[in-house]
PDB file of C-alpha atoms and ligand atoms in Angstrom:
ATOM      1  CA  MET A  28      91.954 133.256  32.188  1.00 65.00           C
ATOM      2  CA  ALA A  29      91.659 135.354  28.956  1.00 74.00           C
ATOM      3  CA  ASN A  30      93.866 133.597  26.318  1.00 80.00           C
ATOM      4  CA  PHE A  31      96.750 135.950  24.528  1.00 82.00           C
ATOM      5  CA  ASN A  32      95.197 137.121  21.723  1.00 88.00           C
ATOM      6  CA  THR A  33      92.625 138.828  23.861  1.00 90.00           C
ATOM      7  CA  HIS A  34      95.196 140.211  26.196  1.00 91.00           C
ATOM      8  CA  LEU A  35      97.462 141.430  23.547  1.00 91.00           C
ATOM      9  CA  ASN A  36      94.056 143.093  21.575  1.00 94.00           C
ATOM     10  CA  THR A  37      93.076 144.512  24.852  1.00 95.00           C
ATOM     11  CA  ALA A  38      95.747 145.769  26.005  1.00 95.00           C
ATOM     12  CA  PHE A  39      96.447 147.632  22.675  1.00 96.00           C
ATOM     13  CA  MET A  40      93.610 149.276  22.503  1.00 96.00           C
ATOM     14  CA  VAL A  41      93.402 150.969  25.896  1.00 97.00           C
ATOM     15  CA  SER A  42      96.558 151.561  26.449  1.00 96.00           C
ATOM     16  CA  GLY A  43      96.356 153.015  22.310  1.00 96.00           C
ATOM     17  CA  THR A  44      93.210 155.700  23.349  1.00 96.00           C
ATOM     18  CA  MET A  45      94.985 156.617  26.617  1.00 96.00           C
ATOM     19  CA  SER A  46      98.299 157.447  24.960  1.00 95.00           C
ATOM     20  CA  LEU A  47      96.529 159.357  21.968  1.00 95.00           C
ATOM     21  CA  THR A  48      94.512 160.750  24.147  1.00 94.00           C
ATOM     22  CA  ILE A  49      97.733 162.611  26.385  1.00 95.00           C
ATOM     23  CA  TYR A  50      99.464 162.775  22.921  1.00 94.00           C
ATOM     24  CA  LYS A  51      96.566 165.048  21.783  1.00 92.00           C
ATOM     25  CA  ALA A  52      96.680 167.161  24.914  1.00 92.00           C
ATOM     26  CA  GLY A  53     100.471 167.589  24.131  1.00 92.00           C
ATOM     27  CA  LEU A  54     101.798 165.998  26.678  1.00 93.00           C
ATOM     28  CA  LEU A  55     104.028 163.680  24.935  1.00 93.00           C
ATOM     29  CA  ASP A  56     105.693 163.955  21.997  1.00 93.00           C
ATOM     30  CA  ASP A  57     105.613 161.184  18.779  1.00 94.00           C
ATOM     31  CA  SER A  58     108.293 159.053  20.348  1.00 92.00           C
ATOM     32  CA  GLY A  59     106.562 159.170  23.694  1.00 93.00           C
ATOM     33  CA  PHE A  60     103.363 158.222  22.595  1.00 95.00           C
ATOM     34  CA  LEU A  61     105.005 155.119  20.524  1.00 94.00           C
ATOM     35  CA  MET A  62     106.804 154.255  23.162  1.00 93.00           C
ATOM     36  CA  CYS A  63     103.681 154.477  25.643  1.00 96.00           C
ATOM     37  CA  VAL A  64     101.292 152.457  23.306  1.00 95.00           C
ATOM     38  CA  ALA A  65     104.189 149.439  22.808  1.00 94.00           C
ATOM     39  CA  LEU A  66     104.742 149.435  27.033  1.00 94.00           C
ATOM     40  CA  GLY A  67     100.902 148.802  27.395  1.00 96.00           C
ATOM     41  CA  THR A  68     100.697 146.153  25.326  1.00 94.00           C
ATOM     42  CA  ILE A  69     104.240 144.948  26.710  1.00 91.00           C
ATOM     43  CA  GLY A  70     102.338 145.243  29.934  1.00 93.00           C
ATOM     44  CA  GLY A  71      99.176 143.504  29.358  1.00 92.00           C
ATOM     45  CA  LEU A  72     101.224 140.210  28.372  1.00 87.00           C
ATOM     46  CA  LEU A  73     103.794 140.629  31.706  1.00 85.00           C
ATOM     47  CA  PRO A  74     101.629 138.409  33.677  1.00 85.00           C
ATOM     48  CA  ASP A  75     101.331 135.710  31.918  1.00 81.00           C
ATOM     49  CA  LEU A  76     104.984 135.408  31.167  1.00 73.00           C
ATOM     50  CA  ASP A  77     106.344 132.458  33.045  1.00 64.00           C
ATOM     51  CA  SER A  78     108.949 130.424  33.315  1.00 50.00           C
ATOM     52  CA  ASP A  79     107.728 127.513  30.949  1.00 52.00           C
ATOM     53  CA  HIS A  80     108.312 130.468  28.164  1.00 53.00           C
ATOM     54  CA  SER A  81     111.386 131.564  29.104  1.00 55.00           C
ATOM     55  CA  THR A  82     112.973 132.723  25.939  1.00 64.00           C
ATOM     56  CA  PRO A  83     111.048 136.333  25.755  1.00 64.00           C
ATOM     57  CA  ILE A  84     111.692 136.704  29.470  1.00 68.00           C
ATOM     58  CA  LYS A  85     115.102 136.038  28.436  1.00 73.00           C
ATOM     59  CA  LEU A  86     115.098 138.417  25.852  1.00 75.00           C
ATOM     60  CA  GLY A  87     113.101 141.163  27.490  1.00 75.00           C
ATOM     61  CA  PHE A  88     116.392 140.799  30.262  1.00 80.00           C
ATOM     62  CA  ASN A  89     118.875 141.259  28.093  1.00 83.00           C
ATOM     63  CA  ILE A  90     117.223 144.289  26.458  1.00 83.00           C
ATOM     64  CA  THR A  91     116.631 145.434  29.939  1.00 82.00           C
ATOM     65  CA  SER A  92     120.208 145.134  31.265  1.00 88.00           C
ATOM     66  CA  PHE A  93     122.139 146.595  28.289  1.00 89.00           C
ATOM     67  CA  VAL A  94     119.332 149.735  28.139  1.00 86.00           C
ATOM     68  CA  PHE A  95     120.809 149.754  32.116  1.00 86.00           C
ATOM     69  CA  ALA A  96     124.165 149.248  31.105  1.00 91.00           C
ATOM     70  CA  PHE A  97     124.220 152.120  28.646  1.00 90.00           C
ATOM     71  CA  GLY A  98     122.123 154.016  30.935  1.00 87.00           C
ATOM     72  CA  LEU A  99     125.098 153.673  33.703  1.00 88.00           C
ATOM     73  CA  VAL A 100     128.131 154.313  30.529  1.00 91.00           C
ATOM     74  CA  MET A 101     126.022 157.855  30.026  1.00 87.00           C
ATOM     75  CA  HIS A 102     125.464 158.932  33.210  1.00 84.00           C
ATOM     76  CA  TRP A 103     129.261 158.525  34.511  1.00 85.00           C
ATOM     77  CA  ARG A 104     130.486 159.250  31.006  1.00 87.00           C
ATOM     78  CA  SER A 105     132.478 162.790  31.969  1.00 88.00           C
ATOM     79  CA  GLU A 106     133.876 161.556  35.223  1.00 89.00           C
ATOM     80  CA  LEU A 107     135.207 158.429  34.918  1.00 90.00           C
ATOM     81  CA  SER A 108     138.171 157.003  32.555  1.00 92.00           C
ATOM     82  CA  LEU A 109     137.416 154.860  29.701  1.00 93.00           C
ATOM     83  CA  LEU A 110     138.818 151.685  31.339  1.00 94.00           C
ATOM     84  CA  ALA A 111     136.709 152.715  34.464  1.00 94.00           C
ATOM     85  CA  LEU A 112     133.679 153.088  32.078  1.00 94.00           C
ATOM     86  CA  ILE A 113     134.231 149.694  30.535  1.00 95.00           C
ATOM     87  CA  VAL A 114     134.463 147.768  34.049  1.00 95.00           C
ATOM     88  CA  LEU A 115     131.594 149.863  34.961  1.00 94.00           C
ATOM     89  CA  TRP A 116     129.404 148.885  32.004  1.00 95.00           C
ATOM     90  CA  LEU A 117     130.180 145.358  32.459  1.00 95.00           C
ATOM     91  CA  ALA A 118     129.415 145.425  36.215  1.00 96.00           C
ATOM     92  CA  GLY A 119     126.294 147.156  35.609  1.00 94.00           C
ATOM     93  CA  TYR A 120     124.991 144.678  32.726  1.00 94.00           C
ATOM     94  CA  GLY A 121     126.134 141.318  35.381  1.00 94.00           C
ATOM     95  CA  PHE A 122     124.190 143.217  37.739  1.00 93.00           C
ATOM     96  CA  MET A 123     121.153 143.759  36.643  1.00 90.00           C
ATOM     97  CA  ARG A 124     121.126 140.465  34.323  1.00 87.00           C
ATOM     98  CA  TYR A 125     122.915 137.952  36.747  1.00 87.00           C
ATOM     99  CA  ALA A 126     121.647 139.618  40.317  1.00 87.00           C
ATOM    100  CA  VAL A 127     118.355 141.637  39.994  1.00 84.00           C
ATOM    101  CA  PHE A 128     116.869 139.513  37.254  1.00 81.00           C
ATOM    102  CA  SER A 129     117.784 136.193  38.776  1.00 79.00           C
ATOM    103  CA  ILE A 130     115.217 137.006  41.887  1.00 76.00           C
ATOM    104  CA  PHE A 131     112.799 137.959  39.240  1.00 73.00           C
ATOM    105  CA  THR A 132     112.915 134.698  37.148  1.00 72.00           C
ATOM    106  CA  ASN A 133     113.262 132.652  40.542  1.00 72.00           C
ATOM    107  CA  MET A 134     109.692 134.461  40.983  1.00 69.00           C
ATOM    108  CA  THR A 135     108.255 132.927  37.851  1.00 64.00           C
ATOM    109  CA  VAL A 136     108.734 129.503  39.233  1.00 63.00           C
ATOM    110  CA  HIS A 137     106.074 130.688  41.479  1.00 60.00           C
ATOM    111  CA  ARG A 138     103.178 132.040  39.079  1.00 63.00           C
ATOM    112  CA  GLY A 139     101.325 133.188  41.706  1.00 71.00           C
ATOM    113  CA  VAL A 140     103.689 135.907  42.579  1.00 82.00           C
ATOM    114  CA  ILE A 141     104.742 136.489  39.217  1.00 82.00           C
ATOM    115  CA  HIS A 142     100.827 137.388  38.277  1.00 86.00           C
ATOM    116  CA  SER A 143     100.148 139.943  41.080  1.00 89.00           C
ATOM    117  CA  VAL A 144      99.429 143.732  40.685  1.00 93.00           C
ATOM    118  CA  PRO A 145     102.573 143.977  43.523  1.00 93.00           C
ATOM    119  CA  TYR A 146     104.805 142.533  40.932  1.00 90.00           C
ATOM    120  CA  MET A 147     103.430 144.658  37.836  1.00 92.00           C
ATOM    121  CA  ALA A 148     103.523 147.923  40.727  1.00 95.00           C
ATOM    122  CA  ILE A 149     107.539 146.932  40.965  1.00 93.00           C
ATOM    123  CA  LEU A 150     108.099 146.559  37.250  1.00 91.00           C
ATOM    124  CA  GLY A 151     106.134 149.865  36.258  1.00 95.00           C
ATOM    125  CA  LEU A 152     108.488 152.102  39.269  1.00 96.00           C
ATOM    126  CA  ALA A 153     111.487 150.650  38.072  1.00 92.00           C
ATOM    127  CA  LEU A 154     111.155 151.564  34.486  1.00 92.00           C
ATOM    128  CA  THR A 155     110.086 154.834  35.675  1.00 95.00           C
ATOM    129  CA  TYR A 156     113.364 155.034  38.384  1.00 93.00           C
ATOM    130  CA  VAL A 157     115.423 153.451  35.325  1.00 89.00           C
ATOM    131  CA  SER A 158     113.906 156.468  32.275  1.00 91.00           C
ATOM    132  CA  TYR A 159     114.171 159.258  34.825  1.00 93.00           C
ATOM    133  CA  ASP A 160     117.480 158.785  36.840  1.00 90.00           C
ATOM    134  CA  ILE A 161     119.482 156.830  34.309  1.00 84.00           C
ATOM    135  CA  LEU A 162     118.687 157.186  31.469  1.00 85.00           C
ATOM    136  CA  HIS A 163     117.766 161.230  32.105  1.00 89.00           C
ATOM    137  CA  LEU A 164     114.539 161.499  30.317  1.00 92.00           C
ATOM    138  CA  SER A 165     112.430 163.946  31.093  1.00 95.00           C
ATOM    139  CA  LEU A 166     110.276 163.328  34.624  1.00 96.00           C
ATOM    140  CA  THR A 167     106.579 163.550  32.719  1.00 95.00           C
ATOM    141  CA  VAL A 168     107.796 161.096  30.227  1.00 96.00           C
ATOM    142  CA  SER A 169     109.414 158.260  32.518  1.00 96.00           C
ATOM    143  CA  TRP A 170     106.322 158.474  35.074  1.00 97.00           C
ATOM    144  CA  PHE A 171     104.032 157.858  31.845  1.00 97.00           C
ATOM    145  CA  TYR A 172     106.239 154.896  30.973  1.00 96.00           C
ATOM    146  CA  GLY A 173     106.493 153.329  34.478  1.00 97.00           C
ATOM    147  CA  LEU A 174     101.990 153.936  34.538  1.00 97.00           C
ATOM    148  CA  PHE A 175     101.168 152.749  31.402  1.00 97.00           C
ATOM    149  CA  LEU A 176     103.453 149.719  31.948  1.00 96.00           C
ATOM    150  CA  PHE A 177     101.923 149.034  34.813  1.00 97.00           C
ATOM    151  CA  GLY A 178      98.152 150.140  33.595  1.00 97.00           C
ATOM    152  CA  GLY A 179      98.734 147.508  30.689  1.00 96.00           C
ATOM    153  CA  ALA A 180      99.522 144.532  33.137  1.00 94.00           C
ATOM    154  CA  LEU A 181      95.905 145.831  35.469  1.00 95.00           C
ATOM    155  CA  VAL A 182      94.125 145.716  32.591  1.00 95.00           C
ATOM    156  CA  HIS A 183      95.050 142.175  31.831  1.00 93.00           C
ATOM    157  CA  LEU A 184      94.427 141.067  35.804  1.00 92.00           C
ATOM    158  CA  ALA A 185      91.230 142.933  35.330  1.00 92.00           C
ATOM    159  CA  LEU A 186      90.342 140.825  32.247  1.00 91.00           C
ATOM    160  CA  ASP A 187      91.441 137.283  33.865  1.00 88.00           C
ATOM    161  CA  GLU A 188      89.437 138.203  36.759  1.00 86.00           C
ATOM    162  CA  ILE A 189      86.415 139.273  34.559  1.00 86.00           C
ATOM    163  CA  TYR A 190      87.117 136.082  32.219  1.00 83.00           C
ATOM    164  CA  SER A 191      87.079 133.659  35.457  1.00 78.00           C
ATOM    165  CA  VAL A 192      83.834 134.933  36.861  1.00 67.00           C
ATOM    166  CA  ASN A 193      82.251 134.854  33.760  1.00 64.00           C
ATOM    167  CA  LEU A 194      83.416 131.043  33.483  1.00 59.00           C
ATOM    168  CA  SER A 195      83.056 129.487  36.334  1.00 54.00           C
ATOM    169  CA  ASN A 196      79.401 131.660  36.253  1.00 52.00           C
ATOM    170  CA  MET A 197      77.305 130.869  39.361  1.00 48.00           C
ATOM    171  CA  LYS A 198      80.457 129.977  41.260  1.00 50.00           C
ATOM    172  CA  LEU A 199      81.291 133.673  41.416  1.00 48.00           C
ATOM    173  CA  LYS A 200      82.405 134.009  44.494  1.00 46.00           C
ATOM    174  CA  ARG A 201      84.239 131.293  44.764  1.00 47.00           C
ATOM    175  CA  SER A 202      87.182 132.711  42.117  1.00 47.00           C
ATOM    176  CA  SER A 203      86.572 136.136  42.369  1.00 48.00           C
ATOM    177  CA  GLY A 204      89.416 138.047  43.493  1.00 53.00           C
ATOM    178  CA  THR A 205      92.133 135.073  42.192  1.00 67.00           C
ATOM    179  CA  ALA A 206      93.557 137.080  39.353  1.00 72.00           C
ATOM    180  CA  MET A 207      93.916 140.579  41.287  1.00 77.00           C
ATOM    181  CA  LYS A 208      96.092 139.585  43.838  1.00 82.00           C
ATOM    182  CA  PHE A 209      97.820 141.337  46.284  1.00 86.00           C
ATOM    183  CA  TYR A 210      98.815 138.717  48.253  1.00 85.00           C
ATOM    184  CA  GLN A 211      98.754 134.869  49.276  1.00 81.00           C
ATOM    185  CA  HIS A 212      99.594 132.675  52.299  1.00 83.00           C
ATOM    186  CA  LYS A 213     101.121 129.892  50.706  1.00 82.00           C
ATOM    187  CA  ASP A 214     104.344 132.347  48.951  1.00 82.00           C
ATOM    188  CA  LYS A 215     104.435 135.019  52.014  1.00 84.00           C
ATOM    189  CA  TRP A 216     108.101 135.035  51.915  1.00 86.00           C
ATOM    190  CA  TRP A 217     107.941 136.229  48.731  1.00 85.00           C
ATOM    191  CA  TYR A 218     105.051 138.473  48.807  1.00 89.00           C
ATOM    192  CA  LEU A 219     107.330 140.355  51.640  1.00 91.00           C
ATOM    193  CA  LEU A 220     110.556 140.897  49.132  1.00 89.00           C
ATOM    194  CA  LEU A 221     107.365 141.879  46.675  1.00 90.00           C
ATOM    195  CA  TYR A 222     106.345 145.013  49.493  1.00 95.00           C
ATOM    196  CA  VAL A 223     109.829 145.514  50.909  1.00 95.00           C
ATOM    197  CA  ILE A 224     111.688 146.156  47.305  1.00 93.00           C
ATOM    198  CA  LEU A 225     108.389 147.824  46.601  1.00 94.00           C
ATOM    199  CA  ALA A 226     108.454 150.205  49.244  1.00 95.00           C
ATOM    200  CA  LEU A 227     112.138 150.991  48.733  1.00 94.00           C
ATOM    201  CA  LEU A 228     111.079 152.011  44.746  1.00 93.00           C
ATOM    202  CA  VAL A 229     108.593 154.073  46.149  1.00 95.00           C
ATOM    203  CA  TYR A 230     111.185 155.633  48.187  1.00 93.00           C
ATOM    204  CA  PHE A 231     113.626 156.441  45.441  1.00 90.00           C
ATOM    205  CA  ALA A 232     111.222 157.038  43.609  1.00 92.00           C
ATOM    206  CA  PRO A 233     111.321 160.060  41.056  1.00 94.00           C
ATOM    207  CA  PRO A 234     108.932 163.206  42.312  1.00 94.00           C
ATOM    208  CA  PHE A 235     105.342 162.017  41.677  1.00 95.00           C
ATOM    209  CA  GLU A 236     104.274 165.900  42.650  1.00 94.00           C
ATOM    210  CA  PRO A 237     105.191 168.039  39.473  1.00 94.00           C
ATOM    211  CA  PHE A 238     104.108 165.185  37.608  1.00 95.00           C
ATOM    212  CA  TRP A 239     100.889 165.192  38.894  1.00 95.00           C
ATOM    213  CA  GLN A 240     100.302 169.414  38.841  1.00 93.00           C
ATOM    214  CA  GLN A 241     101.003 168.564  34.838  1.00 91.00           C
ATOM    215  CA  LEU A 242      98.330 166.473  35.010  1.00 91.00           C
ATOM    216  CA  SER A 243      96.118 168.345  37.039  1.00 91.00           C
ATOM    217  CA  ASP A 244      96.544 171.131  34.892  1.00 90.00           C
ATOM    218  CA  PRO A 245      93.040 171.652  33.039  1.00 88.00           C
ATOM    219  CA  ALA A 246      94.979 173.689  30.258  1.00 87.00           C
ATOM    220  CA  PRO A 247      96.132 170.980  27.946  1.00 86.00           C
ATOM    221  CA  TRP A 248      92.824 168.744  28.349  1.00 87.00           C
ATOM    222  CA  ALA A 249      90.686 171.809  27.547  1.00 85.00           C
ATOM    223  CA  GLN A 250      92.145 171.534  24.021  1.00 78.00           C
ATOM    224  CA  LEU A 251      90.786 168.201  23.505  1.00 81.00           C
ATOM    225  CA  LYS A 252      86.873 170.035  22.934  1.00 75.00           C
ATOM    226  CA  VAL A 253      88.159 171.805  20.839  1.00 64.00           C
ATOM    227  CA  GLY A 254      86.899 170.725  17.568  1.00 60.00           C
ATOM    228  CA  ILE A 255      84.183 168.229  16.912  1.00 59.00           C
ATOM    229  CA  LEU A 256      82.066 168.616  20.150  1.00 62.00           C
ATOM    230  CA  PRO A 257      81.736 172.617  20.223  1.00 61.00           C
ATOM    231  CA  GLU A 258      80.497 172.805  16.806  1.00 62.00           C
ATOM    232  CA  MET A 259      78.200 169.521  17.284  1.00 63.00           C
ATOM    233  CA  ILE A 260      76.670 171.700  20.636  1.00 64.00           C
ATOM    234  CA  LYS A 261      76.301 174.935  18.444  1.00 65.00           C
ATOM    235  CA  ASN A 262      74.604 173.265  15.946  1.00 68.00           C
ATOM    236  CA  MET A 263      72.075 171.820  18.223  1.00 68.00           C
ATOM    237  CA  GLN A 264      71.737 174.741  20.035  1.00 65.00           C
ATOM    238  CA  ARG A 265      70.779 176.697  16.537  1.00 61.00           C
TER     239      ARG A 265
HETATM  240 ZN1   ZN B 466      96.660 136.273  33.352  1.00 83.12          ZN
END
């Protein structure tokens, strides 16, 4: 397993480079760019969070629950009375903090479950969902946020994989495939629950097609080549 600093630095460099590329292509604004770097870096640390280090998790859960509760209130602002909004705020916070996150905290006891691809996919998709449907951010930004969180986590799992292969050297076959985890038989009920949640999130996810079309449009990416590269080619041809 790679250590904390390796995870922090690698996730920061990977998400920094990728979000800079997207930012330069004009698909992210200033704040979106910074958020993607931050989310990618956080994603790179997420899989190692377990119940032994409960303080950062609890802080993260509290912040997420607050954001969720405020998002709900903002969403229903004009339809509901002040009293109803206060009740909604409390209920929304309570639901996230004590219902949704208690399931996730219970899972962290089973380290194999949190240190897995489906768990991280759930967190990424949930972020996209909250960002688009509750905070009303743009579709593009919402998908980028979710993907950066998930991407950071994948970088983490891949790094652990590489390290476990390196450390065990010749015993490569035995330990490879342990970090990049999709399923583990001993936690089969937890994995069943994970895939059910994941399926629900995929079903209710914001539309992916328009986002994908925007990504596959070559025009923004063409801007990246303008600059140093054509100049160099021109000079070489001269
Ligand atoms: Zn790890």
